[in-house]
Short mmCIF file of C-alpha atoms in Angstrom, two decimals:
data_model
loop_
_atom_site.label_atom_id
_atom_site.label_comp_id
_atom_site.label_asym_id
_atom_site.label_seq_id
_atom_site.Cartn_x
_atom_site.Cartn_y
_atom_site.Cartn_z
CA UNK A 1255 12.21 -0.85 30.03
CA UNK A 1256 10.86 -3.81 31.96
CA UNK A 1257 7.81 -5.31 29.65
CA UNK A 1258 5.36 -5.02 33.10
CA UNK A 1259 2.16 -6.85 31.29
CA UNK A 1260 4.62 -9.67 30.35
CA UNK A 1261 6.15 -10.02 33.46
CA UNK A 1262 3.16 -10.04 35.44
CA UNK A 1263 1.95 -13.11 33.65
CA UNK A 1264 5.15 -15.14 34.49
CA UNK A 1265 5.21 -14.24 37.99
CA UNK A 1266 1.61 -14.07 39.36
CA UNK A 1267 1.48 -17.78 37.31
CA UNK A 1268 1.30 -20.44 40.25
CA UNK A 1269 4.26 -23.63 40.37
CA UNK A 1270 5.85 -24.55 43.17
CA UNK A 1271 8.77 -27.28 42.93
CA UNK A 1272 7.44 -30.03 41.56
CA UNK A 1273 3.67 -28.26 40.61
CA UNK A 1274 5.11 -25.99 37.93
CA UNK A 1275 2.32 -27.48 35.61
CA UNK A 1276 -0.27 -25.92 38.13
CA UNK A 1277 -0.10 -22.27 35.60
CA UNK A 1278 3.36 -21.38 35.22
CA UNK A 1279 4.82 -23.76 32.27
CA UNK A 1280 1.84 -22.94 29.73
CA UNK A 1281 2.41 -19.20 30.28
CA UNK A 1282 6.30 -19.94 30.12
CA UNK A 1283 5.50 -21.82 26.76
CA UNK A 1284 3.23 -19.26 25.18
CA UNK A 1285 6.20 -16.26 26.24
CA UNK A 1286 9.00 -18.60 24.08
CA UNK A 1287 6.93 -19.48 21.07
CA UNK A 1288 7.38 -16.65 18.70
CA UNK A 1289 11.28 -16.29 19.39
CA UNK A 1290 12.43 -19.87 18.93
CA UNK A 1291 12.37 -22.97 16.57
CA UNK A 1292 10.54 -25.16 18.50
CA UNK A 1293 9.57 -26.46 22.71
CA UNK A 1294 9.58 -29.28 24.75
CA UNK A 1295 8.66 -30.57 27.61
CA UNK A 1296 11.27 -33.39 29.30
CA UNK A 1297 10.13 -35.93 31.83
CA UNK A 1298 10.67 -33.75 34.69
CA UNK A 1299 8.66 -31.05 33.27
CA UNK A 1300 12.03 -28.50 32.43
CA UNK A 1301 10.78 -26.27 29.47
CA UNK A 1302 13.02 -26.35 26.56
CA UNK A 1303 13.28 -23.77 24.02
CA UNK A 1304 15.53 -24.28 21.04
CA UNK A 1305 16.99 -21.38 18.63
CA UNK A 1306 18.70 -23.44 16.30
CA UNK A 1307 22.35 -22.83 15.20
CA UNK A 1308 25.18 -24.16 13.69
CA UNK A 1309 27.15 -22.84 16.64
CA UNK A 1310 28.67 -24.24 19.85
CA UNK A 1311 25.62 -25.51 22.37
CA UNK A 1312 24.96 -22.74 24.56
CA UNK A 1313 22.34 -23.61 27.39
CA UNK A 1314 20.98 -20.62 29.50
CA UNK A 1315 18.63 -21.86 32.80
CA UNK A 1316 16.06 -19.92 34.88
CA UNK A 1317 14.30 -21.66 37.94
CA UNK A 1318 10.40 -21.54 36.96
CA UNK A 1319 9.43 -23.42 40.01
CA UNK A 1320 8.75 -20.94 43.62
CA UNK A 1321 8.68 -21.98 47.13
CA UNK A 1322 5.23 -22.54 48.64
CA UNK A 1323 3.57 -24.86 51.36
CA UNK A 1324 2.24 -28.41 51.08
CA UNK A 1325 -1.04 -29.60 53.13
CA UNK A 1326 0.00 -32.26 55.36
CA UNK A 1327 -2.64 -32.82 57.57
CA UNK A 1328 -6.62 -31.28 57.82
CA UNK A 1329 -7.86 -30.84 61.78
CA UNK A 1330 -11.26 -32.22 62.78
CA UNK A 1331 -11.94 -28.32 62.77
CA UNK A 1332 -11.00 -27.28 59.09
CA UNK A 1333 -7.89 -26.16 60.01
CA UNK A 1334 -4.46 -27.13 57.45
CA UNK A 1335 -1.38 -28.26 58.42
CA UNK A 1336 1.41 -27.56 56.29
CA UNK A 1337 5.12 -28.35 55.60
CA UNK A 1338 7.68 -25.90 53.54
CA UNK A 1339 8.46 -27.11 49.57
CA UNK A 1340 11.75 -24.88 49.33
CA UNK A 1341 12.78 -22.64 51.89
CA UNK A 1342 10.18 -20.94 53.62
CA UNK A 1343 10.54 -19.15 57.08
CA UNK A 1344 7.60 -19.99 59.44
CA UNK A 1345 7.79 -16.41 60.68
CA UNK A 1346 6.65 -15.28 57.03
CA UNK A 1347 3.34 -16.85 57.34
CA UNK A 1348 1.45 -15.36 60.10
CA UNK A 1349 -1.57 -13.06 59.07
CA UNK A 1350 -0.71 -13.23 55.31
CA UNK A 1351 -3.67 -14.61 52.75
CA UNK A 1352 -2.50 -17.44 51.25
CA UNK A 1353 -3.97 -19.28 47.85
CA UNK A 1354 -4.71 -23.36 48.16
CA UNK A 1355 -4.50 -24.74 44.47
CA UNK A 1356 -7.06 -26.80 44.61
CA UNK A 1357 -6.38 -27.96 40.42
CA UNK A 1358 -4.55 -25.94 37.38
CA UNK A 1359 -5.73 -22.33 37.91
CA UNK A 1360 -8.29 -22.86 40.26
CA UNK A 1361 -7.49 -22.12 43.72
CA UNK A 1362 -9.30 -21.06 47.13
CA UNK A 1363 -8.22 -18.31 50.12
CA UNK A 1364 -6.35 -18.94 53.33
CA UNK A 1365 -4.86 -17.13 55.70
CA UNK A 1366 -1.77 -17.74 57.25
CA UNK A 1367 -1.98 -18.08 61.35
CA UNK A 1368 -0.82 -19.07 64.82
CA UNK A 1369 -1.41 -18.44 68.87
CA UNK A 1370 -2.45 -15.10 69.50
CA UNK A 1371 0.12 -12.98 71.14
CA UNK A 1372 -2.30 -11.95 73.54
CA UNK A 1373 -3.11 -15.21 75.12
CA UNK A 1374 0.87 -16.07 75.21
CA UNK A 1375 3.48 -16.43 77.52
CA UNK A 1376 5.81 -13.76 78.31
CA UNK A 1377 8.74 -15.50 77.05
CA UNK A 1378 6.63 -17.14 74.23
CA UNK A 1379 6.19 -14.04 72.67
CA UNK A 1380 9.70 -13.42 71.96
CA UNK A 1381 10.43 -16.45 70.09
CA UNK A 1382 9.57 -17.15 66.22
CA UNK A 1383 6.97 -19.62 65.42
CA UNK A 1384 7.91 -23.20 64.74
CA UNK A 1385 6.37 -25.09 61.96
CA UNK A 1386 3.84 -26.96 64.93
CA UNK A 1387 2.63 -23.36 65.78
CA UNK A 1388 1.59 -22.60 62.47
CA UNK A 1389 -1.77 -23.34 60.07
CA UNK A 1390 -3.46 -22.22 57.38
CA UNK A 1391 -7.34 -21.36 58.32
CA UNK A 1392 -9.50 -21.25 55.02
CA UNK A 1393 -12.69 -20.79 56.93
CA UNK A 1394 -13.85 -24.32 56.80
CA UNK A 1395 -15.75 -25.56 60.24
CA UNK A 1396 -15.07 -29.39 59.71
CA UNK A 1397 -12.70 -31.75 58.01
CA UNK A 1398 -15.08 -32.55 55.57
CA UNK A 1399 -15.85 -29.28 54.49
CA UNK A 1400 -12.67 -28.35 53.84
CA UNK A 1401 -11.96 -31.68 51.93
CA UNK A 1402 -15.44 -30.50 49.97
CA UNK A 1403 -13.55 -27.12 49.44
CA UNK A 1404 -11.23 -29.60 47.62
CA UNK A 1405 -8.57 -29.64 49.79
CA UNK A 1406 -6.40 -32.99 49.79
CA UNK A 1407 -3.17 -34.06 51.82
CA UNK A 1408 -0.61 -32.61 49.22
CA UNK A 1409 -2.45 -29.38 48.16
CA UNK A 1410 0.03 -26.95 47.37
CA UNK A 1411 -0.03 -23.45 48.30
CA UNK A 1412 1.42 -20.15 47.93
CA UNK A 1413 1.24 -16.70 49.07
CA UNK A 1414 -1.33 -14.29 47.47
CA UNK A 1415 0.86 -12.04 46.50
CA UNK A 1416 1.00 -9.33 43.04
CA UNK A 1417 3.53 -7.44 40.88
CA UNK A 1418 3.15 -3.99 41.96
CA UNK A 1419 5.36 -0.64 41.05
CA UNK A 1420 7.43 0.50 43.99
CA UNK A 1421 8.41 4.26 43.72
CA UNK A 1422 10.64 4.97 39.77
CA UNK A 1423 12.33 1.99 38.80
CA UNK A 1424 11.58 -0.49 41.50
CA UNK A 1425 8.78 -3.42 41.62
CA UNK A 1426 7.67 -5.77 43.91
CA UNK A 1427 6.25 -9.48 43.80
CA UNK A 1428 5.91 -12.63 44.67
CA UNK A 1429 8.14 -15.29 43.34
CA UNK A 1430 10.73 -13.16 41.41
CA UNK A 1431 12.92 -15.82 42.92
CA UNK A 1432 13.32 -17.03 40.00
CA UNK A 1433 10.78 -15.33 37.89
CA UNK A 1434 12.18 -12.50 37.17
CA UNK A 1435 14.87 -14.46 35.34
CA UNK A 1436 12.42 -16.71 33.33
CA UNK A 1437 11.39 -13.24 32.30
CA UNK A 1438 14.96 -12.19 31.22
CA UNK A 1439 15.71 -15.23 29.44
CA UNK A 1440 12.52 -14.76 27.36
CA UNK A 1441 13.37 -11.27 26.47
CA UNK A 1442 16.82 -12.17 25.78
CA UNK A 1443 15.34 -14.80 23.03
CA UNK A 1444 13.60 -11.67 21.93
CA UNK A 1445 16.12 -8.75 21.32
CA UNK A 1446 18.63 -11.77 19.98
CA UNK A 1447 20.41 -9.73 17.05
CA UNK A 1448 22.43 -12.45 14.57
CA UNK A 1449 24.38 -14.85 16.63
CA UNK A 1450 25.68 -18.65 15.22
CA UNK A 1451 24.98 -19.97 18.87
CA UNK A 1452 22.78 -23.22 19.04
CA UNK A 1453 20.54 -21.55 22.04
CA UNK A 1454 18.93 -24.07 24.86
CA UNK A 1455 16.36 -21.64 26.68
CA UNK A 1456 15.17 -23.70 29.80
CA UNK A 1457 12.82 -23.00 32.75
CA UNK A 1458 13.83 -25.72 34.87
CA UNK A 1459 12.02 -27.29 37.81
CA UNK A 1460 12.32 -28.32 41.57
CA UNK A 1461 15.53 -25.58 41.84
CA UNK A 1462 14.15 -24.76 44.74
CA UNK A 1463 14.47 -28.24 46.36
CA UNK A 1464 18.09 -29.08 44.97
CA UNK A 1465 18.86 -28.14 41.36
CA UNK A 1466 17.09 -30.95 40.19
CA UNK A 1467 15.72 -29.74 36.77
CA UNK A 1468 18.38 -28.07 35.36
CA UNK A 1469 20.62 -31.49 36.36
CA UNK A 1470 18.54 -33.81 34.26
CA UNK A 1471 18.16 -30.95 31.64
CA UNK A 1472 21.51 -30.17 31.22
CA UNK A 1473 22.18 -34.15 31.11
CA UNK A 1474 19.85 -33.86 27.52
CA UNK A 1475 21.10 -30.81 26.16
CA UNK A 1476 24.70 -31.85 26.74
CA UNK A 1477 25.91 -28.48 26.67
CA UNK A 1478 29.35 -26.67 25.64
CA UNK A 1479 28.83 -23.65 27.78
CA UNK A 1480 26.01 -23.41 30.15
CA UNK A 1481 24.62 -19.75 31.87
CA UNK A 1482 22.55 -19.68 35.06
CA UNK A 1483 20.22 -16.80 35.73
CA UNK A 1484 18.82 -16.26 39.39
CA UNK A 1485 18.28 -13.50 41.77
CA UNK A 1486 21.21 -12.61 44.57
CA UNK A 1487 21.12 -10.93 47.36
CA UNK A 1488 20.69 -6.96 47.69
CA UNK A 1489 21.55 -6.94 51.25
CA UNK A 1490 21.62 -3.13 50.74
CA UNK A 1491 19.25 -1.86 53.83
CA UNK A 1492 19.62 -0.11 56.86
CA UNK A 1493 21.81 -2.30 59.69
CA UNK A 1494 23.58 -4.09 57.27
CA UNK A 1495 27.36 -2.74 56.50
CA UNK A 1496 28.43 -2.61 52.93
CA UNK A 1497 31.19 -5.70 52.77
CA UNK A 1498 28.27 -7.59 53.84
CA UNK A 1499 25.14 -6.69 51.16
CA UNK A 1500 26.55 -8.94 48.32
CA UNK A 1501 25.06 -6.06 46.02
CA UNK A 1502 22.94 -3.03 45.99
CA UNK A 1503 19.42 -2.06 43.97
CA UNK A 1504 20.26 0.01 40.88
CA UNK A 1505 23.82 -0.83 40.44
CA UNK A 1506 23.26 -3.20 37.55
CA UNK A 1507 23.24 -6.62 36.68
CA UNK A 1508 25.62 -9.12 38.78
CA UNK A 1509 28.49 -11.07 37.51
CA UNK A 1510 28.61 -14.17 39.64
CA UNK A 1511 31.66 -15.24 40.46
CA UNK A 1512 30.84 -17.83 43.40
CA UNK A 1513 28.36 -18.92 45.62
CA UNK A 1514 27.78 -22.11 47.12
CA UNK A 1515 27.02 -23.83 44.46
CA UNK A 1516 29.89 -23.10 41.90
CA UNK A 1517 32.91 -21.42 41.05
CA UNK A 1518 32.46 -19.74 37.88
CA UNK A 1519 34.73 -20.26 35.12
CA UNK A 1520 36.75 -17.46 35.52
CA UNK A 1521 37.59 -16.78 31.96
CA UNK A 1522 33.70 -16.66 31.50
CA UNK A 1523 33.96 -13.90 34.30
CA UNK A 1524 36.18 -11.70 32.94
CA UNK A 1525 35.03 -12.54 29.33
CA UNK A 1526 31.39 -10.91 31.12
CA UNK A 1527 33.45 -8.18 32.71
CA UNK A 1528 35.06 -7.20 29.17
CA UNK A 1529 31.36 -7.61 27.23
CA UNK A 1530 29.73 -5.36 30.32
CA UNK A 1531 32.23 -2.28 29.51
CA UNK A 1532 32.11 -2.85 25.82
CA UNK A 1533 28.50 -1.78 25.69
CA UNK A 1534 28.49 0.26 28.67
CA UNK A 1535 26.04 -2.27 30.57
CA UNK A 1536 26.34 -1.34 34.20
CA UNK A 1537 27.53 -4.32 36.24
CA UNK A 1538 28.55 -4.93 39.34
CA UNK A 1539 29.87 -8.48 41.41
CA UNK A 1540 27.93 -11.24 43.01
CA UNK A 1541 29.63 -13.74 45.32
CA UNK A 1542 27.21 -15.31 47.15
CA UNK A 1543 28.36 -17.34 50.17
CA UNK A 1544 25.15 -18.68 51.71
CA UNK A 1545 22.79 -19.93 48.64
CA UNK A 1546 23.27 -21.71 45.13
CA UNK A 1547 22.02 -21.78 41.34
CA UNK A 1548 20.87 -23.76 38.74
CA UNK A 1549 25.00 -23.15 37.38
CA UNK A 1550 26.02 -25.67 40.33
CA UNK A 1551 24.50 -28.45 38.66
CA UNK A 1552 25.22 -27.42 35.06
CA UNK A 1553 28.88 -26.80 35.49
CA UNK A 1554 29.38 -30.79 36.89
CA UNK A 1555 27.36 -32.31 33.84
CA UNK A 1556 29.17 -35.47 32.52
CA UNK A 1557 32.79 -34.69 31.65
CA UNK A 1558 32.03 -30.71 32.77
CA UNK A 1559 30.89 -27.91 31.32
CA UNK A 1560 32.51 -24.38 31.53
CA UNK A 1561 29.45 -22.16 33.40
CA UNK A 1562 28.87 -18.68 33.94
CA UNK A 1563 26.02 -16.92 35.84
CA UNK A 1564 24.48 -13.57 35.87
CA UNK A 1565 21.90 -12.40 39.30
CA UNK A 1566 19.07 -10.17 39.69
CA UNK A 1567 19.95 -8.07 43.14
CA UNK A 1568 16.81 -8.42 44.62
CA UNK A 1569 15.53 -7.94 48.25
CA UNK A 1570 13.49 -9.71 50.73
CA UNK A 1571 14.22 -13.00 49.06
CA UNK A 1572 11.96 -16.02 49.79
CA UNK A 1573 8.71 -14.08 50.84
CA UNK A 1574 5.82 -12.57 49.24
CA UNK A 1575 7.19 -9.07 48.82
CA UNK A 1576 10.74 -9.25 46.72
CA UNK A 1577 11.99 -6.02 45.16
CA UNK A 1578 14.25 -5.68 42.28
CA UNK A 1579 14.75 -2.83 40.33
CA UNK A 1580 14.04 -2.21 36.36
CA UNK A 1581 17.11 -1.19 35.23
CA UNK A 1582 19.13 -3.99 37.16
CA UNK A 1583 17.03 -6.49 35.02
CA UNK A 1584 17.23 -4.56 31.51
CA UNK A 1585 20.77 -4.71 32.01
CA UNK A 1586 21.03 -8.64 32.79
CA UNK A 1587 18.50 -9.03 29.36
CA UNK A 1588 21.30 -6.32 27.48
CA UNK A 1589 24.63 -8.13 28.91
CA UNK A 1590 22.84 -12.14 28.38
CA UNK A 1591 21.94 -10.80 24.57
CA UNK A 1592 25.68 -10.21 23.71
CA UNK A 1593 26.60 -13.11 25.59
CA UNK A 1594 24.95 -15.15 23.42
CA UNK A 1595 25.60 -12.99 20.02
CA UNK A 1596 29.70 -13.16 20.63
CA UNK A 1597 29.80 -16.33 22.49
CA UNK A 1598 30.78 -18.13 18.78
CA UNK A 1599 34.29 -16.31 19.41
CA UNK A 1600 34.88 -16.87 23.09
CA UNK A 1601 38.23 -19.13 23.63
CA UNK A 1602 38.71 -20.81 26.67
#
């Protein structure tokens, strides 16, 4: 059963690429500390926790960082201009609240707007707002107030959004893009039965904006086998025909076996597949043709690494309401636990 008190902390936490030191790294920190042998932090900011073995070098990364905005420009009148850190649809900022980080913790309101409808064109209406349309108002009457606010050209901000239950076994939340996965590799270093693995837990940075932690991490660590752990796709709503929703809520974890990104190794695959029916963990595929993971960059570290992934299904990717479901993530914590217990006697 999803740990929901946990979880909340790591996904409510604010860090967008490049800002993860804005909340989210201390409470990733403080999650890893009882279950592994000791942290750092590398120049980029990845978090690295290390269970020590005697093992082969096992490194298993989860994106800590979440798309947000960026101030770019404060109007005579208060209002902010903003550009997209990740990949953010304009159309998913009108009349939401938004939160300005004004330091570590410490953030004012927004809210997220554009040209009444009312007051446009015909055929204006019908088209999607452009990123000149759109601004964030946080009440301020003057440029100078809302620098007093503490507003700056490079604020960051992200959507005011919570972890809320969603019917029996389904939540919803901001940033479980890639939360949700920092969450299941920090239960995964804490149901880890006996296992001669030496264990690289990292919540890399700036995935969002081109794999860019877990490329310098993985340069570090050096890895023998390196795991990715993101959210896919659950494309499983009305309109949308079945060969076409990648996977479905409730079906279990996802096996990657390609997506942008990477091709997995595909002994690693079926080395999942075998693991997944061995202790009846429901599973089902992910190939992912129009996004990418963390695993892209790990798998073309130095010489090469072989790389396997496994995905959260999740829905409504990139905005402030995602939904997963429970038992999809207990079962990607279950299947990356024996991963990383039998891994010793996986041949290639």
């Amino acid at each position: 059963m999803v740990d929901y008190a946990l979880l909340k902390k790591i996904v409510e936490a604010p860090g967008v690429s490049g800002y993860e030191f804005l909340g989210v790294r201390d409470v990733v920190i403080e999650a890893f500390k009882p279950y592994v042998d000791e942290i750092k932090v590398d120049k980029l900011g990845n978090v690295i926790a290390h269970k020590k073995g005697s093992g082969p070098k096992v490194m298993l990364a989860a994106h800590m960082d979440q798309i947000g905005l960026m101030v770019t420009h404060i109007e005579k009148n208060g209002f902010l201009r903003v550009a997209p850190v990740g990949g953010v649809d304009p159309r998913t900022l009108i009349a939401q609240r938004f939160k300005v980080w004004i330091g570590p913790n410490e953030f004012i309101y927004g809210v997220g707007g554009s040209v009444p409808p009312h007051i446009q064109k015909p055929e204006e209406r019908s088209k999607a707002p452009t990123w000149e349309q759109v601004f964030i108002d946080i009440g301020a009457e003057s440029k100078e107030e809302a620098e007093e606010m503490g507003v700056k050209i490079g604020t960051i901000i992200t959507w005011d959004g919570r972890l809320e239950r969603l019917g029996k076994h389904r939540l919803v939340s901001i940033a479980f893009d890639d939360r949700i996965a920092v969450y299941t590799l920090v239960k995964a270093a804490q149901e880890l039965g006996e296992t001669d693995a030496d264990i690289y837990f990292v919540a890399t940075v700036q995935e969002e904006v081109g794999l860019r932690g877990a490329k310098v991490s993985a340069f570090g660590i050096d890895p023998d086998y390196g795991f990715a752990i993101d959210v896919t796709i659950a494309a499983d709503v009305p309109g949308t025909p079945e060969h076409k929703q990648v996977t479905q809520l409730g079906k279990g974890t996802a096996i990657k076996i390609m997506d942008r990104s990477v091709i997995c190794h595909p002994t690693i695959v079926r080395w999942m597949e075998e693991l997944a029916k061995k202790y009846e963990i429901p599973y089902q595929w992910d190939i992912l043709l129009g996004g990418g993971t963390d695993a892209g960059a790990i798998h073309l570290n130095k010489a090469g690494v072989p790389t396997g992934a496994i995905s959260v299904p999740a829905r409504y990717i990139h905005s402030n309401a995602e939904v997963v479901d429970g038992r999809d993530v207990d079962a990607g914590v279950k299947l990356m636990v024996k991963v990383l217990e039998e891994i010793p006697g996986l041949k290639l």
